[in-house]
Amino acid sequence: MSAHVTRTTLPGMTHFPSPAEELRLLDTELRQLDARRAQLLARRSWLLATLQQAVRPTPAQWPSRPTSVGPSARPEATAPGVQNALLLLGGILLTIAAMVFTLVSWGHLGIAGRSLVLGAVTVAVLGAPVALLRRGLRSTAESVAGLGLALTVLDAYALREVAFTAADGTTYAAAAATALAALWAAYGTTLAALPGSATVRLPRPAALAVAQLVLPLWAIAAGGGAHTVTAAVLLTAAADAVVALRVSERPLRLVAVVGAFGTGGWGVLAAGLLSVDATGAGAAARAAALLCLAAAIALGVSRFAPRADLATGTAAAGALCVVAGLGGVLRVSLPGDWTAPAYLACGIALLAVMRGPEAVRRGVGWASGAVQAGAVLWAVPAVGVTLLGPAAWLGHIWSGAPADARVAASVDAFWPPHAVTVPLTLAAVAAVLATAVRSEEWRAQALTAAPALLWAAALVTPAALQLPYSVGLSMQGLLTLALLVPTARTATGSALVTSLGLAFLSLATEPTTFIVLAALTAAFAASAWRGRLAPVSAAVSLGYATALACAVGASAGWRPGHIALLVLVVPVVAALVAARIGDPATTVAVEAAGAFAGLVAIALAVLDLPLLALVLSLCAVIAAGTAVRPDRRSVGYAAVALFVLAAWVRLAAWRVGLPEAYTLPVTVPALFVGALRRRRDPAASSWTAYGPGLTVTLLPSLAAAWGDVEWTRPLLLGAGALLLTLLGARHRLQAPLVLGGSVLALVTLHELAPYLVQVTDALPRWVPPALAGLLLLALGATYERRVREIRRVREALGRMN
């Protein structure tokens, strides 16, 4: 483009500012907008404050009372609350005054005066609520009515002291309770019949509360025994239940509910105690009749209960009362061993008579389940003794066959009384769970619990029936074999528990021990071979094989160290079998069982050092053979550790005290392995290859040299450290150079320490501080030189940019 064209074209072109110029302009505009917004907000706030002051009324100014700037005080109690508190307090005070007048000041008046005062006061107080209700003062009328009711009680007491002094106290109390209940009920009904919306609610609930004592007091006054009084209490509960279901007045219904549960619970408890304490058929039948009466009341309430949960609860309570009553009758008619089955039979029978609404049937089902659960809990002690008791044979090995299976199971334990029927009880509950539970929610749990109960029943049968010792062993062995057939995990667990008890029981005699342990080893091995939870079965089989090896050695009279050599057969077999198993889980289980057997062998030989060294060596050979497999290379470390331990134990048996004798057998193989690794991987660090091996020997030798007063060990150690330092410098290896140099310096320092002490004593006191100062100055100068070099490099890079 020519210069002429440029001069004519540029004035017509649009000017675009640079980005920095445009950013400056935008910031200026934003600051102006922020300043304008702040002005507008301040103006808005002033206008709002002005409008609020114009609308708010100006409070009156009283010169005698200063205005308060704080919040106004809120009342802490409501007016009705204050009113009720005052009325209640006034009624209590008047009642106390009337009692004091009746009990203390009564003797100052004659008979006519007493009657006139009490009658006049009572009539006046009872009539006052009528006038108060007409004026709409219901709370005040309530308090005055309560005072009137209390005065009627005092009137009854006064009549007892004046007119009926010769009457029986219980009879008079029953008559007074009856009269007061009727009077209060009539009084409450009369007040409720008055015209108007306000009424007094206290008299009729109070009458119902006093009525709780009427029937029990009349029963006691009539000379009735415990059964009669209990029947009276239950009839009172029935009346309360009827009132609670039929009356809609809330205070009266609340008192009726409390009375029904209170007196009903009291009556059921008393009837249950009478049933338990009954020793004859007649007493048991009377207690059963009372419990059936309580059951009828509870089931009747469940039929008409307004809520499903209440119906379920009362139905369950009624069904339990029936079981308690009928079971009590059967208890006195049957031997003691059949008490629990009798109650269980009644509980199971409930399932056959379940009728009515769903809530009622659910309650009866829960009651039956509770009875069955109680029966199972009753059987738990016998099952626990059968499971845990045989372990006591570890302290009585080969002491002789017991008299029967019960003695064998409870050799050092207490057999529960009346436990003969435990197997029948458990089997019955298992049958009910397997057949009667139809709900999808509980079906799976029932089908799981039923086999467990059958297993417990079969396990406890020999001890419960006192079968011969051999029969008990045979039954337990057959049970173990039967449990090994299913594939369920729970069945295998039950088989393991059963086999443990069988193994403990077999310790009574020597031949039995061999037969049982051999059979268990073979049975679990066959189960593992068939794939029945192979990891668990294989490990258990090897465990029993270990026990069998110990038993064979003990029977031969061998020492524990020689028994350990026999036990090592199990790890050998485990290592050979594990190499041919395809399942990883089973392989790990077999190897773990073999390792456990090896530990048992080591524990047996721990007191005999030469045999312990041999056992450790053999364990190392087994571990080395396992490490040959490609997937078990890591076991080689265990093999090396076992070889080293074996060498150390052998040296300890020879009473060798030189630390190098213990460390050099570790150092030489470690250095050899390190050399092989660096040959395969030249990039491997010398610390990884040679560091562990050198450290194992150098550090213990250095510690021994510092405590050695002779010159031989420091000389040899210093020569070895010097050679190691030279080799490290020759081949440029950091680990030998650092370790050798450090040990050489420490050995030299140890040898020259006495001379250094003498030189230190000969030097003036100012020499150590001067040397320290020189060292610090040298370090500071070096640091300053490094900083200057870094600054120079940074400036050079800056110039390049």
JSON list of N, CA and C in Angstrom, two decimals, residues 12-55:
[
{"chain": "A", "resi": 12, "resn": "GLY", "atom": "N", "xyz": [-10.66, 7.50, 8.57]},
{"chain": "A", "resi": 12, "resn": "GLY", "atom": "CA", "xyz": [-12.00, 6.89, 8.58]},
{"chain": "A", "resi": 12, "resn": "GLY", "atom": "C", "xyz": [-12.07, 5.58, 9.33]},
{"chain": "A", "resi": 13, "resn": "MET", "atom": "N", "xyz": [-10.98, 5.07, 9.79]},
{"chain": "A", "resi": 13, "resn": "MET", "atom": "CA", "xyz": [-10.98, 3.76, 10.49]},
{"chain": "A", "resi": 13, "resn": "MET", "atom": "C", "xyz": [-11.33, 3.95, 11.96]},
{"chain": "A", "resi": 14, "resn": "THR", "atom": "N", "xyz": [-12.00, 2.89, 12.58]},
{"chain": "A", "resi": 14, "resn": "THR", "atom": "CA", "xyz": [-12.39, 2.92, 14.01]},
{"chain": "A", "resi": 14, "resn": "THR", "atom": "C", "xyz": [-11.18, 2.62, 14.87]},
{"chain": "A", "resi": 15, "resn": "HIS", "atom": "N", "xyz": [-11.08, 3.39, 16.01]},
{"chain": "A", "resi": 15, "resn": "HIS", "atom": "CA", "xyz": [-9.94, 3.21, 16.92]},
{"chain": "A", "resi": 15, "resn": "HIS", "atom": "C", "xyz": [-10.29, 2.17, 18.00]},
{"chain": "A", "resi": 16, "resn": "PHE", "atom": "N", "xyz": [-9.54, 1.10, 18.11]},
{"chain": "A", "resi": 16, "resn": "PHE", "atom": "CA", "xyz": [-9.72, 0.08, 19.16]},
{"chain": "A", "resi": 16, "resn": "PHE", "atom": "C", "xyz": [-8.61, 0.28, 20.19]},
{"chain": "A", "resi": 17, "resn": "PRO", "atom": "N", "xyz": [-8.99, 0.51, 21.48]},
{"chain": "A", "resi": 17, "resn": "PRO", "atom": "CA", "xyz": [-7.93, 0.68, 22.50]},
{"chain": "A", "resi": 17, "resn": "PRO", "atom": "C", "xyz": [-7.25, -0.65, 22.79]},
{"chain": "A", "resi": 18, "resn": "SER", "atom": "N", "xyz": [-6.13, -0.55, 23.42]},
{"chain": "A", "resi": 18, "resn": "SER", "atom": "CA", "xyz": [-5.39, -1.76, 23.83]},
{"chain": "A", "resi": 18, "resn": "SER", "atom": "C", "xyz": [-6.12, -2.44, 24.99]},
{"chain": "A", "resi": 19, "resn": "PRO", "atom": "N", "xyz": [-5.87, -3.72, 25.25]},
{"chain": "A", "resi": 19, "resn": "PRO", "atom": "CA", "xyz": [-6.54, -4.41, 26.39]},
{"chain": "A", "resi": 19, "resn": "PRO", "atom": "C", "xyz": [-6.29, -3.73, 27.72]},
{"chain": "A", "resi": 20, "resn": "ALA", "atom": "N", "xyz": [-5.11, -3.23, 27.96]},
{"chain": "A", "resi": 20, "resn": "ALA", "atom": "CA", "xyz": [-4.84, -2.55, 29.25]},
{"chain": "A", "resi": 20, "resn": "ALA", "atom": "C", "xyz": [-5.67, -1.29, 29.37]},
{"chain": "A", "resi": 21, "resn": "GLU", "atom": "N", "xyz": [-5.79, -0.52, 28.28]},
{"chain": "A", "resi": 21, "resn": "GLU", "atom": "CA", "xyz": [-6.58, 0.70, 28.31]},
{"chain": "A", "resi": 21, "resn": "GLU", "atom": "C", "xyz": [-8.06, 0.38, 28.53]},
{"chain": "A", "resi": 22, "resn": "GLU", "atom": "N", "xyz": [-8.56, -0.67, 27.84]},
{"chain": "A", "resi": 22, "resn": "GLU", "atom": "CA", "xyz": [-9.97, -1.03, 28.00]},
{"chain": "A", "resi": 22, "resn": "GLU", "atom": "C", "xyz": [-10.27, -1.51, 29.42]},
{"chain": "A", "resi": 23, "resn": "LEU", "atom": "N", "xyz": [-9.37, -2.24, 30.05]},
{"chain": "A", "resi": 23, "resn": "LEU", "atom": "CA", "xyz": [-9.56, -2.70, 31.43]},
{"chain": "A", "resi": 23, "resn": "LEU", "atom": "C", "xyz": [-9.59, -1.52, 32.39]},
{"chain": "A", "resi": 24, "resn": "ARG", "atom": "N", "xyz": [-8.77, -0.49, 32.13]},
{"chain": "A", "resi": 24, "resn": "ARG", "atom": "CA", "xyz": [-8.78, 0.70, 33.00]},
{"chain": "A", "resi": 24, "resn": "ARG", "atom": "C", "xyz": [-10.12, 1.41, 32.91]},
{"chain": "A", "resi": 25, "resn": "LEU", "atom": "N", "xyz": [-10.68, 1.53, 31.69]},
{"chain": "A", "resi": 25, "resn": "LEU", "atom": "CA", "xyz": [-11.97, 2.19, 31.52]},
{"chain": "A", "resi": 25, "resn": "LEU", "atom": "C", "xyz": [-13.10, 1.42, 32.23]},
{"chain": "A", "resi": 26, "resn": "LEU", "atom": "N", "xyz": [-13.09, 0.10, 32.13]},
{"chain": "A", "resi": 26, "resn": "LEU", "atom": "CA", "xyz": [-14.13, -0.70, 32.80]},
{"chain": "A", "resi": 26, "resn": "LEU", "atom": "C", "xyz": [-14.05, -0.54, 34.32]},
{"chain": "A", "resi": 27, "resn": "ASP", "atom": "N", "xyz": [-12.86, -0.54, 34.90]},
{"chain": "A", "resi": 27, "resn": "ASP", "atom": "CA", "xyz": [-12.71, -0.36, 36.34]},
{"chain": "A", "resi": 27, "resn": "ASP", "atom": "C", "xyz": [-13.24, 1.00, 36.79]},
{"chain": "A", "resi": 28, "resn": "THR", "atom": "N", "xyz": [-13.01, 2.02, 35.97]},
{"chain": "A", "resi": 28, "resn": "THR", "atom": "CA", "xyz": [-13.51, 3.36, 36.33]},
{"chain": "A", "resi": 28, "resn": "THR", "atom": "C", "xyz": [-15.03, 3.38, 36.34]},
{"chain": "A", "resi": 29, "resn": "GLU", "atom": "N", "xyz": [-15.66, 2.79, 35.35]},
{"chain": "A", "resi": 29, "resn": "GLU", "atom": "CA", "xyz": [-17.13, 2.74, 35.30]},
{"chain": "A", "resi": 29, "resn": "GLU", "atom": "C", "xyz": [-17.71, 1.97, 36.49]},
{"chain": "A", "resi": 30, "resn": "LEU", "atom": "N", "xyz": [-17.10, 0.87, 36.84]},
{"chain": "A", "resi": 30, "resn": "LEU", "atom": "CA", "xyz": [-17.59, 0.07, 37.97]},
{"chain": "A", "resi": 30, "resn": "LEU", "atom": "C", "xyz": [-17.48, 0.82, 39.28]},
{"chain": "A", "resi": 31, "resn": "ARG", "atom": "N", "xyz": [-16.41, 1.58, 39.47]},
{"chain": "A", "resi": 31, "resn": "ARG", "atom": "CA", "xyz": [-16.28, 2.36, 40.71]},
{"chain": "A", "resi": 31, "resn": "ARG", "atom": "C", "xyz": [-17.36, 3.43, 40.78]},
{"chain": "A", "resi": 32, "resn": "GLN", "atom": "N", "xyz": [-17.67, 4.05, 39.67]},
{"chain": "A", "resi": 32, "resn": "GLN", "atom": "CA", "xyz": [-18.74, 5.06, 39.67]},
{"chain": "A", "resi": 32, "resn": "GLN", "atom": "C", "xyz": [-20.10, 4.43, 39.99]},
{"chain": "A", "resi": 33, "resn": "LEU", "atom": "N", "xyz": [-20.37, 3.24, 39.43]},
{"chain": "A", "resi": 33, "resn": "LEU", "atom": "CA", "xyz": [-21.63, 2.56, 39.75]},
{"chain": "A", "resi": 33, "resn": "LEU", "atom": "C", "xyz": [-21.72, 2.17, 41.22]},
{"chain": "A", "resi": 34, "resn": "ASP", "atom": "N", "xyz": [-20.64, 1.71, 41.81]},
{"chain": "A", "resi": 34, "resn": "ASP", "atom": "CA", "xyz": [-20.64, 1.36, 43.24]},
{"chain": "A", "resi": 34, "resn": "ASP", "atom": "C", "xyz": [-20.90, 2.57, 44.11]},
{"chain": "A", "resi": 35, "resn": "ALA", "atom": "N", "xyz": [-20.29, 3.70, 43.77]},
{"chain": "A", "resi": 35, "resn": "ALA", "atom": "CA", "xyz": [-20.51, 4.92, 44.55]},
{"chain": "A", "resi": 35, "resn": "ALA", "atom": "C", "xyz": [-21.95, 5.38, 44.46]},
{"chain": "A", "resi": 36, "resn": "ARG", "atom": "N", "xyz": [-22.57, 5.30, 43.27]},
{"chain": "A", "resi": 36, "resn": "ARG", "atom": "CA", "xyz": [-23.97, 5.71, 43.11]},
{"chain": "A", "resi": 36, "resn": "ARG", "atom": "C", "xyz": [-24.91, 4.76, 43.88]},
{"chain": "A", "resi": 37, "resn": "ARG", "atom": "N", "xyz": [-24.61, 3.47, 43.86]},
{"chain": "A", "resi": 37, "resn": "ARG", "atom": "CA", "xyz": [-25.45, 2.52, 44.59]},
{"chain": "A", "resi": 37, "resn": "ARG", "atom": "C", "xyz": [-25.38, 2.78, 46.09]},
{"chain": "A", "resi": 38, "resn": "ALA", "atom": "N", "xyz": [-24.22, 3.08, 46.62]},
{"chain": "A", "resi": 38, "resn": "ALA", "atom": "CA", "xyz": [-24.10, 3.37, 48.05]},
{"chain": "A", "resi": 38, "resn": "ALA", "atom": "C", "xyz": [-24.91, 4.61, 48.42]},
{"chain": "A", "resi": 39, "resn": "GLN", "atom": "N", "xyz": [-24.94, 5.65, 47.58]},
{"chain": "A", "resi": 39, "resn": "GLN", "atom": "CA", "xyz": [-25.74, 6.85, 47.86]},
{"chain": "A", "resi": 39, "resn": "GLN", "atom": "C", "xyz": [-27.23, 6.51, 47.90]},
{"chain": "A", "resi": 40, "resn": "LEU", "atom": "N", "xyz": [-27.67, 5.71, 46.93]},
{"chain": "A", "resi": 40, "resn": "LEU", "atom": "CA", "xyz": [-29.09, 5.36, 46.89]},
{"chain": "A", "resi": 40, "resn": "LEU", "atom": "C", "xyz": [-29.50, 4.52, 48.10]},
{"chain": "A", "resi": 41, "resn": "LEU", "atom": "N", "xyz": [-28.67, 3.58, 48.54]},
{"chain": "A", "resi": 41, "resn": "LEU", "atom": "CA", "xyz": [-29.00, 2.76, 49.71]},
{"chain": "A", "resi": 41, "resn": "LEU", "atom": "C", "xyz": [-29.06, 3.60, 50.98]},
{"chain": "A", "resi": 42, "resn": "ALA", "atom": "N", "xyz": [-28.17, 4.55, 51.13]},
{"chain": "A", "resi": 42, "resn": "ALA", "atom": "CA", "xyz": [-28.21, 5.42, 52.30]},
{"chain": "A", "resi": 42, "resn": "ALA", "atom": "C", "xyz": [-29.49, 6.26, 52.32]},
{"chain": "A", "resi": 43, "resn": "ARG", "atom": "N", "xyz": [-29.90, 6.78, 51.15]},
{"chain": "A", "resi": 43, "resn": "ARG", "atom": "CA", "xyz": [-31.15, 7.56, 51.07]},
{"chain": "A", "resi": 43, "resn": "ARG", "atom": "C", "xyz": [-32.35, 6.70, 51.41]},
{"chain": "A", "resi": 44, "resn": "ARG", "atom": "N", "xyz": [-32.35, 5.44, 50.94]},
{"chain": "A", "resi": 44, "resn": "ARG", "atom": "CA", "xyz": [-33.47, 4.55, 51.23]},
{"chain": "A", "resi": 44, "resn": "ARG", "atom": "C", "xyz": [-33.58, 4.27, 52.72]},
{"chain": "A", "resi": 45, "resn": "SER", "atom": "N", "xyz": [-32.48, 4.05, 53.39]},
{"chain": "A", "resi": 45, "resn": "SER", "atom": "CA", "xyz": [-32.51, 3.79, 54.83]},
{"chain": "A", "resi": 45, "resn": "SER", "atom": "C", "xyz": [-33.05, 4.98, 55.60]},
{"chain": "A", "resi": 46, "resn": "TRP", "atom": "N", "xyz": [-32.67, 6.19, 55.19]},
{"chain": "A", "resi": 46, "resn": "TRP", "atom": "CA", "xyz": [-33.16, 7.39, 55.88]},
{"chain": "A", "resi": 46, "resn": "TRP", "atom": "C", "xyz": [-34.66, 7.54, 55.70]},
{"chain": "A", "resi": 47, "resn": "LEU", "atom": "N", "xyz": [-35.18, 7.28, 54.49]},
{"chain": "A", "resi": 47, "resn": "LEU", "atom": "CA", "xyz": [-36.62, 7.38, 54.25]},
{"chain": "A", "resi": 47, "resn": "LEU", "atom": "C", "xyz": [-37.40, 6.37, 55.07]},
{"chain": "A", "resi": 48, "resn": "LEU", "atom": "N", "xyz": [-36.92, 5.13, 55.18]},
{"chain": "A", "resi": 48, "resn": "LEU", "atom": "CA", "xyz": [-37.61, 4.12, 55.98]},
{"chain": "A", "resi": 48, "resn": "LEU", "atom": "C", "xyz": [-37.66, 4.51, 57.44]},
{"chain": "A", "resi": 49, "resn": "ALA", "atom": "N", "xyz": [-36.56, 5.00, 57.99]},
{"chain": "A", "resi": 49, "resn": "ALA", "atom": "CA", "xyz": [-36.55, 5.43, 59.39]},
{"chain": "A", "resi": 49, "resn": "ALA", "atom": "C", "xyz": [-37.51, 6.57, 59.63]},
{"chain": "A", "resi": 50, "resn": "THR", "atom": "N", "xyz": [-37.62, 7.52, 58.68]},
{"chain": "A", "resi": 50, "resn": "THR", "atom": "CA", "xyz": [-38.54, 8.64, 58.84]},
{"chain": "A", "resi": 50, "resn": "THR", "atom": "C", "xyz": [-39.99, 8.17, 58.84]},
{"chain": "A", "resi": 51, "resn": "LEU", "atom": "N", "xyz": [-40.35, 7.26, 57.93]},
{"chain": "A", "resi": 51, "resn": "LEU", "atom": "CA", "xyz": [-41.72, 6.74, 57.89]},
{"chain": "A", "resi": 51, "resn": "LEU", "atom": "C", "xyz": [-42.08, 5.98, 59.16]},
{"chain": "A", "resi": 52, "resn": "GLN", "atom": "N", "xyz": [-41.17, 5.17, 59.71]},
{"chain": "A", "resi": 52, "resn": "GLN", "atom": "CA", "xyz": [-41.45, 4.43, 60.94]},
{"chain": "A", "resi": 52, "resn": "GLN", "atom": "C", "xyz": [-41.67, 5.35, 62.12]},
{"chain": "A", "resi": 53, "resn": "GLN", "atom": "N", "xyz": [-40.91, 6.41, 62.24]},
{"chain": "A", "resi": 53, "resn": "GLN", "atom": "CA", "xyz": [-41.12, 7.37, 63.33]},
{"chain": "A", "resi": 53, "resn": "GLN", "atom": "C", "xyz": [-42.44, 8.10, 63.20]},
{"chain": "A", "resi": 54, "resn": "ALA", "atom": "N", "xyz": [-42.88, 8.29, 61.97]},
{"chain": "A", "resi": 54, "resn": "ALA", "atom": "CA", "xyz": [-44.16, 8.99, 61.78]},
{"chain": "A", "resi": 54, "resn": "ALA", "atom": "C", "xyz": [-45.34, 8.09, 62.13]},
{"chain": "A", "resi": 55, "resn": "VAL", "atom": "N", "xyz": [-45.22, 6.76, 61.92]},
{"chain": "A", "resi": 55, "resn": "VAL", "atom": "CA", "xyz": [-46.34, 5.84, 62.19]},
{"chain": "A", "resi": 55, "resn": "VAL", "atom": "C", "xyz": [-46.39, 5.43, 63.65]}
]
